[in-house]
Amino acid sequence: MSDVQTEPGFDQAAHQTGQVAEQTAGRAKEAVAGRAAEDPSLAYRNRAEGLKNQKTRRVVADVLTHLFLAIMAVIWILPIVWVLLESFNKEQGAYQNTFFPTHYTFDNYVKLFTETDVMNFPQMFMNTFIIAVFVCLISMFFVLSVAFCMSRLRFHFRKTFMNIALILGMFPSIMAVVAIYFILKAMGLTGSSTTIIALIIVYSAGSGAGFYVMKGYMDTIPASLDEAAYLDGCTRWQVFWKIIVPICKPMIVYQAITGFLTPWLDFVMAGVIARDQRGWTVALGLWNMLQKEYIYQWYTRFAAGAVCVSIPIAILFIVMQRFYQEAMAGSVKG
């Protein structure tokens, strides 16, 4: 049996050492407090020094944050500036000796809209604009109608439908390209003369599945407004058109922007449906300008076309910016 027993003298010495340490710390605190009481400026200096250190750290953090944001802004805006300057480049071809052009001309824009024998860019631009306008209007009606039904009406299989729409939205749309093409082919809409109609149908039909954001916004509208309108004799259509739609104006602007952007940005669906140049959109036209048989002559015109495509989108964003921000805030709230 080998239990270790502590000697009484050792415990007493340890206890005395602890008492001495506590007394020393107490006297130090009393001394500091006494000096602060005798000299009030000492406490002020200590507080000022602490505030100065906090301010220094805050300034350093702000400088680093703004420096990082400035670098990211340059990285983001550099390609846009390059495309804009390249659209005025006087020299043809994709390979240049300098990163930025050295000689500038406006001929690229003139030739883009006048020389239409090889690439009819004005027709591509008008095709895309017509499709975008119709898709914008139709998609707004689809999304508003579906969102109103899901938000205000209660019927069988309502949640089932919402779950199915949510699950289908998780899959990329490219998975349905082949099926959509054969459906359009059976309807006789794959010809060159019906390409615009086919693209309007495809883009508009797919927009209704994105009703969740609009529904979230409608859920924030008090149901008491609907009940008061019904008591006043309004029909369901009048409640939808005169109460819900005006309140959802910010979200309508958001849906209009997204619906208008789809035809300008889509390449896959347009490439499958449009069989010849008469039905091309600007995405197909710009892509074909970079093919090896056209790239030397059309490279700078490609940059000019990219600038022209961005103009209507930029104008729409500038005009609708305030409503767009309100819409996004409302969708997050919903």
Short mmCIF file of C-alpha atoms in Angstrom, two decimals:
data_model
loop_
_atom_site.label_atom_id
_atom_site.label_comp_id
_atom_site.label_asym_id
_atom_site.label_seq_id
_atom_site.Cartn_x
_atom_site.Cartn_y
_atom_site.Cartn_z
CA MET A 1 0.00 0.00 0.00
CA SER A 2 1.64 3.17 -1.25
CA ASP A 3 -0.79 6.07 -0.66
CA VAL A 4 0.91 9.44 -0.80
CA GLN A 5 0.08 11.62 2.20
CA THR A 6 0.58 15.36 2.15
CA GLU A 7 2.58 16.77 5.01
CA PRO A 8 0.81 19.38 7.19
CA GLY A 9 3.69 21.80 6.84
CA PHE A 10 3.43 21.80 3.05
CA ASP A 11 -0.33 22.59 3.11
CA GLN A 12 0.23 25.45 5.51
CA ALA A 13 3.00 26.93 3.33
CA ALA A 14 0.83 26.73 0.21
CA HIS A 15 -2.05 28.40 2.02
CA GLN A 16 0.17 31.23 3.21
CA THR A 17 1.58 31.72 -0.32
CA GLY A 18 -1.96 32.06 -1.72
CA GLN A 19 -2.88 34.61 0.91
CA VAL A 20 0.24 36.65 0.15
CA ALA A 21 -0.59 36.65 -3.59
CA GLU A 22 -4.16 37.79 -2.95
CA GLN A 23 -2.97 40.56 -0.65
CA THR A 24 -0.40 41.72 -3.23
CA ALA A 25 -3.02 41.84 -6.02
CA GLY A 26 -5.42 43.71 -3.76
CA ARG A 27 -2.79 46.29 -2.84
CA ALA A 28 -1.94 46.76 -6.54
CA LYS A 29 -5.59 47.42 -7.41
CA GLU A 30 -5.91 49.83 -4.50
CA ALA A 31 -2.77 51.64 -5.66
CA VAL A 32 -4.10 52.02 -9.22
CA ALA A 33 -7.47 53.18 -7.92
CA GLY A 34 -5.75 55.61 -5.60
CA ARG A 35 -3.66 57.09 -8.39
CA ALA A 36 -6.74 57.40 -10.58
CA ALA A 37 -8.57 59.14 -7.74
CA GLU A 38 -5.66 61.49 -7.14
CA ASP A 39 -5.15 62.08 -10.89
CA PRO A 40 -8.50 61.92 -12.81
CA SER A 41 -6.66 62.54 -16.06
CA LEU A 42 -5.08 59.08 -15.80
CA ALA A 43 -8.44 57.34 -16.22
CA TYR A 44 -9.26 59.72 -19.06
CA ARG A 45 -5.95 58.95 -20.78
CA ASN A 46 -6.53 55.21 -20.42
CA ARG A 47 -10.00 55.52 -21.90
CA ALA A 48 -8.79 57.77 -24.70
CA GLU A 49 -6.01 55.34 -25.54
CA GLY A 50 -8.52 52.49 -25.74
CA LEU A 51 -10.81 54.50 -28.01
CA LYS A 52 -7.84 55.46 -30.17
CA ASN A 53 -6.89 51.81 -30.60
CA GLN A 54 -10.47 50.92 -31.56
CA LYS A 55 -10.57 53.78 -34.06
CA THR A 56 -7.26 52.69 -35.56
CA ARG A 57 -8.48 49.13 -35.99
CA ARG A 58 -11.71 50.39 -37.56
CA VAL A 59 -9.84 52.63 -40.00
CA VAL A 60 -7.52 49.79 -41.02
CA ALA A 61 -10.49 47.47 -41.54
CA ASP A 62 -12.29 50.10 -43.64
CA VAL A 63 -9.21 50.71 -45.78
CA LEU A 64 -8.72 47.00 -46.43
CA THR A 65 -12.40 46.53 -47.21
CA HIS A 66 -12.50 49.42 -49.68
CA LEU A 67 -9.25 48.26 -51.26
CA PHE A 68 -10.69 44.77 -51.78
CA LEU A 69 -13.90 46.20 -53.24
CA ALA A 70 -11.92 48.47 -55.57
CA ILE A 71 -9.89 45.52 -56.85
CA MET A 72 -13.04 43.47 -57.41
CA ALA A 73 -14.68 46.41 -59.20
CA VAL A 74 -11.71 46.73 -61.56
CA ILE A 75 -11.78 43.00 -62.27
CA TRP A 76 -15.51 43.20 -62.98
CA ILE A 77 -15.48 46.30 -65.16
CA LEU A 78 -12.31 45.55 -67.14
CA PRO A 79 -13.96 43.11 -69.62
CA ILE A 80 -16.78 45.59 -70.22
CA VAL A 81 -14.35 48.40 -70.94
CA TRP A 82 -12.32 46.12 -73.21
CA VAL A 83 -15.39 45.08 -75.26
CA LEU A 84 -16.48 48.71 -75.56
CA LEU A 85 -13.06 49.84 -76.79
CA GLU A 86 -12.70 46.81 -79.06
CA SER A 87 -15.96 47.72 -80.77
CA PHE A 88 -14.23 50.90 -82.03
CA ASN A 89 -11.03 49.11 -83.06
CA LYS A 90 -9.93 50.00 -86.57
CA GLU A 91 -7.81 46.87 -87.03
CA GLN A 92 -9.52 43.60 -87.93
CA GLY A 93 -8.82 40.17 -86.50
CA ALA A 94 -8.85 38.62 -83.06
CA TYR A 95 -5.09 38.73 -82.48
CA GLN A 96 -3.66 42.17 -81.75
CA ASN A 97 -0.25 43.37 -80.63
CA THR A 98 -1.72 45.43 -77.79
CA PHE A 99 -4.39 44.67 -75.22
CA PHE A 100 -6.32 47.86 -75.93
CA PRO A 101 -6.83 49.21 -79.47
CA THR A 102 -4.54 51.94 -80.75
CA HIS A 103 -6.69 53.19 -83.64
CA TYR A 104 -10.40 53.82 -83.35
CA THR A 105 -13.26 54.06 -85.84
CA PHE A 106 -17.06 53.96 -85.90
CA ASP A 107 -17.16 51.77 -89.02
CA ASN A 108 -17.78 48.57 -87.05
CA TYR A 109 -21.21 49.80 -85.98
CA VAL A 110 -22.03 51.07 -89.46
CA LYS A 111 -21.03 47.80 -91.16
CA LEU A 112 -22.83 45.75 -88.52
CA PHE A 113 -26.17 47.28 -89.54
CA THR A 114 -25.53 47.84 -93.25
CA GLU A 115 -23.59 44.80 -94.48
CA THR A 116 -26.23 42.11 -93.94
CA ASP A 117 -25.33 39.63 -96.68
CA VAL A 118 -23.41 37.27 -94.39
CA MET A 119 -24.80 38.16 -90.96
CA ASN A 120 -28.12 40.00 -90.80
CA PHE A 121 -27.66 41.49 -87.34
CA PRO A 122 -30.60 43.95 -87.56
CA GLN A 123 -32.99 41.05 -88.19
CA MET A 124 -31.49 39.08 -85.30
CA PHE A 125 -31.86 42.11 -83.06
CA MET A 126 -35.51 42.62 -84.04
CA ASN A 127 -36.28 38.90 -83.62
CA THR A 128 -34.89 38.98 -80.10
CA PHE A 129 -36.64 42.23 -79.23
CA ILE A 130 -40.03 40.95 -80.42
CA ILE A 131 -39.61 37.69 -78.52
CA ALA A 132 -38.49 39.56 -75.38
CA VAL A 133 -41.49 41.91 -75.40
CA PHE A 134 -44.06 39.14 -75.82
CA VAL A 135 -42.36 36.87 -73.27
CA CYS A 136 -42.22 39.76 -70.81
CA LEU A 137 -45.98 40.41 -71.07
CA ILE A 138 -47.10 36.78 -71.14
CA SER A 139 -44.80 35.67 -68.33
CA MET A 140 -46.03 38.48 -66.07
CA PHE A 141 -49.63 37.32 -66.53
CA PHE A 142 -48.72 33.66 -65.99
CA VAL A 143 -46.71 34.29 -62.85
CA LEU A 144 -49.27 36.67 -61.35
CA SER A 145 -52.13 34.24 -61.99
CA VAL A 146 -50.37 31.18 -60.59
CA ALA A 147 -49.00 33.07 -57.59
CA PHE A 148 -52.46 34.48 -56.77
CA CYS A 149 -54.01 31.01 -56.91
CA MET A 150 -51.31 29.51 -54.71
CA SER A 151 -51.39 32.38 -52.21
CA ARG A 152 -55.11 33.14 -51.89
CA LEU A 153 -57.02 30.02 -52.95
CA ARG A 154 -57.30 26.72 -51.10
CA PHE A 155 -58.03 23.60 -53.15
CA HIS A 156 -57.18 19.92 -53.33
CA PHE A 157 -53.61 19.00 -54.27
CA ARG A 158 -52.45 22.60 -53.80
CA LYS A 159 -49.40 21.63 -51.76
CA THR A 160 -48.76 18.68 -54.05
CA PHE A 161 -48.63 20.99 -57.04
CA MET A 162 -46.28 23.37 -55.24
CA ASN A 163 -43.97 20.51 -54.25
CA ILE A 164 -43.92 19.16 -57.80
CA ALA A 165 -43.12 22.62 -59.18
CA LEU A 166 -40.34 23.01 -56.62
CA ILE A 167 -38.82 19.62 -57.47
CA LEU A 168 -39.00 20.25 -61.22
CA GLY A 169 -37.29 23.59 -60.71
CA MET A 170 -34.27 21.80 -59.29
CA PHE A 171 -33.51 20.16 -62.64
CA PRO A 172 -31.75 22.13 -65.39
CA SER A 173 -33.97 23.10 -68.30
CA ILE A 174 -31.51 21.62 -70.77
CA MET A 175 -32.80 18.17 -69.79
CA ALA A 176 -36.11 18.95 -71.51
CA VAL A 177 -34.65 20.34 -74.74
CA VAL A 178 -35.14 17.16 -76.77
CA ALA A 179 -38.70 16.65 -75.55
CA ILE A 180 -39.58 20.28 -76.23
CA TYR A 181 -38.17 20.05 -79.74
CA PHE A 182 -40.26 16.99 -80.64
CA ILE A 183 -43.39 18.62 -79.19
CA LEU A 184 -42.80 21.71 -81.32
CA LYS A 185 -42.07 19.52 -84.33
CA ALA A 186 -45.39 17.72 -83.86
CA MET A 187 -47.09 21.12 -83.74
CA GLY A 188 -45.33 22.22 -86.92
CA LEU A 189 -43.41 25.04 -85.25
CA THR A 190 -39.85 24.08 -86.15
CA GLY A 191 -39.81 25.81 -89.53
CA SER A 192 -37.91 29.02 -90.18
CA SER A 193 -41.11 31.05 -90.47
CA THR A 194 -42.43 29.90 -87.08
CA THR A 195 -39.24 30.11 -85.02
CA ILE A 196 -40.28 33.32 -83.27
CA ILE A 197 -43.66 31.86 -82.29
CA ALA A 198 -42.01 28.68 -81.02
CA LEU A 199 -39.51 30.58 -78.88
CA ILE A 200 -42.26 32.80 -77.44
CA ILE A 201 -44.24 29.71 -76.45
CA VAL A 202 -41.24 27.95 -74.90
CA TYR A 203 -39.98 30.93 -72.90
CA SER A 204 -43.47 31.94 -71.75
CA ALA A 205 -44.50 28.41 -70.76
CA GLY A 206 -41.43 27.97 -68.60
CA SER A 207 -41.93 31.24 -66.74
CA GLY A 208 -45.02 30.08 -64.84
CA ALA A 209 -43.00 27.60 -62.80
CA GLY A 210 -41.11 30.45 -61.15
CA PHE A 211 -44.10 31.67 -59.16
CA TYR A 212 -42.54 31.07 -55.74
CA VAL A 213 -40.97 34.51 -55.44
CA MET A 214 -44.20 36.24 -56.46
CA LYS A 215 -46.20 34.06 -54.07
CA GLY A 216 -43.86 34.95 -51.23
CA TYR A 217 -44.53 38.62 -51.89
CA MET A 218 -48.31 38.10 -52.05
CA ASP A 219 -48.25 36.23 -48.74
CA THR A 220 -47.11 39.46 -47.07
CA ILE A 221 -50.29 41.25 -48.21
CA PRO A 222 -52.90 41.07 -45.40
CA ALA A 223 -55.87 38.87 -46.23
CA SER A 224 -58.10 41.45 -44.53
CA LEU A 225 -57.82 43.60 -47.65
CA ASP A 226 -59.37 40.82 -49.71
CA GLU A 227 -62.13 40.26 -47.16
CA ALA A 228 -62.99 43.96 -47.05
CA ALA A 229 -63.19 44.04 -50.85
CA TYR A 230 -65.46 40.98 -50.91
CA LEU A 231 -67.76 42.63 -48.35
CA ASP A 232 -67.95 45.68 -50.63
CA GLY A 233 -69.17 43.46 -53.46
CA CYS A 234 -65.96 42.93 -55.42
CA THR A 235 -65.51 39.76 -57.43
CA ARG A 236 -62.40 37.61 -57.22
CA TRP A 237 -61.14 39.09 -60.49
CA GLN A 238 -61.64 42.64 -59.17
CA VAL A 239 -59.73 41.78 -56.00
CA PHE A 240 -56.91 40.40 -58.11
CA TRP A 241 -56.80 43.28 -60.61
CA LYS A 242 -57.58 46.29 -58.39
CA ILE A 243 -55.96 45.29 -55.09
CA ILE A 244 -53.33 42.58 -55.49
CA VAL A 245 -51.80 43.73 -58.77
CA PRO A 246 -51.18 47.38 -57.71
CA ILE A 247 -49.61 46.26 -54.43
CA CYS A 248 -47.40 43.77 -56.29
CA LYS A 249 -46.08 46.43 -58.66
CA PRO A 250 -42.45 46.09 -57.46
CA MET A 251 -42.55 42.33 -58.04
CA ILE A 252 -44.16 42.86 -61.43
CA VAL A 253 -41.19 45.01 -62.38
CA TYR A 254 -38.84 42.26 -61.20
CA GLN A 255 -40.70 39.66 -63.27
CA ALA A 256 -40.69 41.98 -66.28
CA ILE A 257 -36.92 42.32 -66.07
CA THR A 258 -36.31 38.59 -65.77
CA GLY A 259 -38.77 37.82 -68.57
CA PHE A 260 -37.21 40.42 -70.84
CA LEU A 261 -33.68 39.13 -70.18
CA THR A 262 -34.37 35.48 -71.01
CA PRO A 263 -34.44 35.73 -74.85
CA TRP A 264 -31.35 37.96 -74.89
CA LEU A 265 -29.28 35.53 -72.84
CA ASP A 266 -30.54 32.11 -73.91
CA PHE A 267 -28.44 30.17 -76.39
CA VAL A 268 -29.30 26.48 -76.04
CA MET A 269 -33.04 26.61 -76.70
CA ALA A 270 -32.68 29.11 -79.53
CA GLY A 271 -29.93 26.99 -81.08
CA VAL A 272 -32.14 23.90 -81.08
CA ILE A 273 -35.28 25.55 -82.47
CA ALA A 274 -33.85 28.11 -84.92
CA ARG A 275 -32.79 26.16 -88.00
CA ASP A 276 -31.63 29.02 -90.24
CA GLN A 277 -30.48 32.62 -89.92
CA ARG A 278 -33.93 34.13 -90.44
CA GLY A 279 -34.96 32.88 -87.01
CA TRP A 280 -31.72 33.51 -85.16
CA THR A 281 -31.56 35.56 -82.00
CA VAL A 282 -28.63 37.80 -81.12
CA ALA A 283 -27.06 35.06 -78.98
CA LEU A 284 -26.82 32.75 -81.99
CA GLY A 285 -25.63 35.57 -84.23
CA LEU A 286 -22.85 36.65 -81.90
CA TRP A 287 -21.73 33.06 -81.42
CA ASN A 288 -21.50 32.47 -85.18
CA MET A 289 -19.47 35.64 -85.62
CA LEU A 290 -16.67 33.92 -83.69
CA GLN A 291 -16.53 30.88 -85.95
CA LYS A 292 -13.22 30.38 -87.74
CA GLU A 293 -14.59 31.34 -91.17
CA TYR A 294 -15.95 34.67 -89.89
CA ILE A 295 -13.79 35.62 -86.92
CA TYR A 296 -11.21 37.70 -88.79
CA GLN A 297 -13.75 40.00 -90.44
CA TRP A 298 -16.43 39.91 -87.76
CA TYR A 299 -14.42 40.00 -84.52
CA THR A 300 -14.66 43.76 -84.00
CA ARG A 301 -18.27 43.70 -85.20
CA PHE A 302 -18.92 41.03 -82.60
CA ALA A 303 -17.79 43.52 -79.95
CA ALA A 304 -20.02 46.19 -81.50
CA GLY A 305 -22.94 43.75 -81.46
CA ALA A 306 -22.30 42.91 -77.81
CA VAL A 307 -22.47 46.61 -76.96
CA CYS A 308 -25.71 47.01 -78.92
CA VAL A 309 -27.26 44.05 -77.12
CA SER A 310 -26.40 45.51 -73.73
CA ILE A 311 -28.05 48.87 -74.48
CA PRO A 312 -31.74 47.88 -74.08
CA ILE A 313 -30.91 45.77 -71.03
CA ALA A 314 -28.95 48.61 -69.41
CA ILE A 315 -31.75 51.10 -70.11
CA LEU A 316 -34.30 48.76 -68.57
CA PHE A 317 -32.20 48.28 -65.43
CA ILE A 318 -31.54 52.01 -65.04
CA VAL A 319 -35.22 52.90 -65.37
CA MET A 320 -36.44 50.08 -63.12
CA GLN A 321 -33.62 50.11 -60.56
CA ARG A 322 -35.66 51.59 -57.72
CA PHE A 323 -38.56 49.21 -58.26
CA TYR A 324 -36.14 46.31 -58.66
CA GLN A 325 -34.60 46.96 -55.24
CA GLU A 326 -38.05 47.19 -53.63
CA ALA A 327 -39.03 43.94 -55.28
CA MET A 328 -35.99 42.07 -54.01
CA ALA A 329 -36.54 43.41 -50.48
CA GLY A 330 -40.16 42.30 -50.61
CA SER A 331 -39.30 38.84 -51.91
CA VAL A 332 -36.83 38.29 -49.08
CA LYS A 333 -39.45 39.41 -46.57
CA GLY A 334 -41.97 36.99 -48.05
#
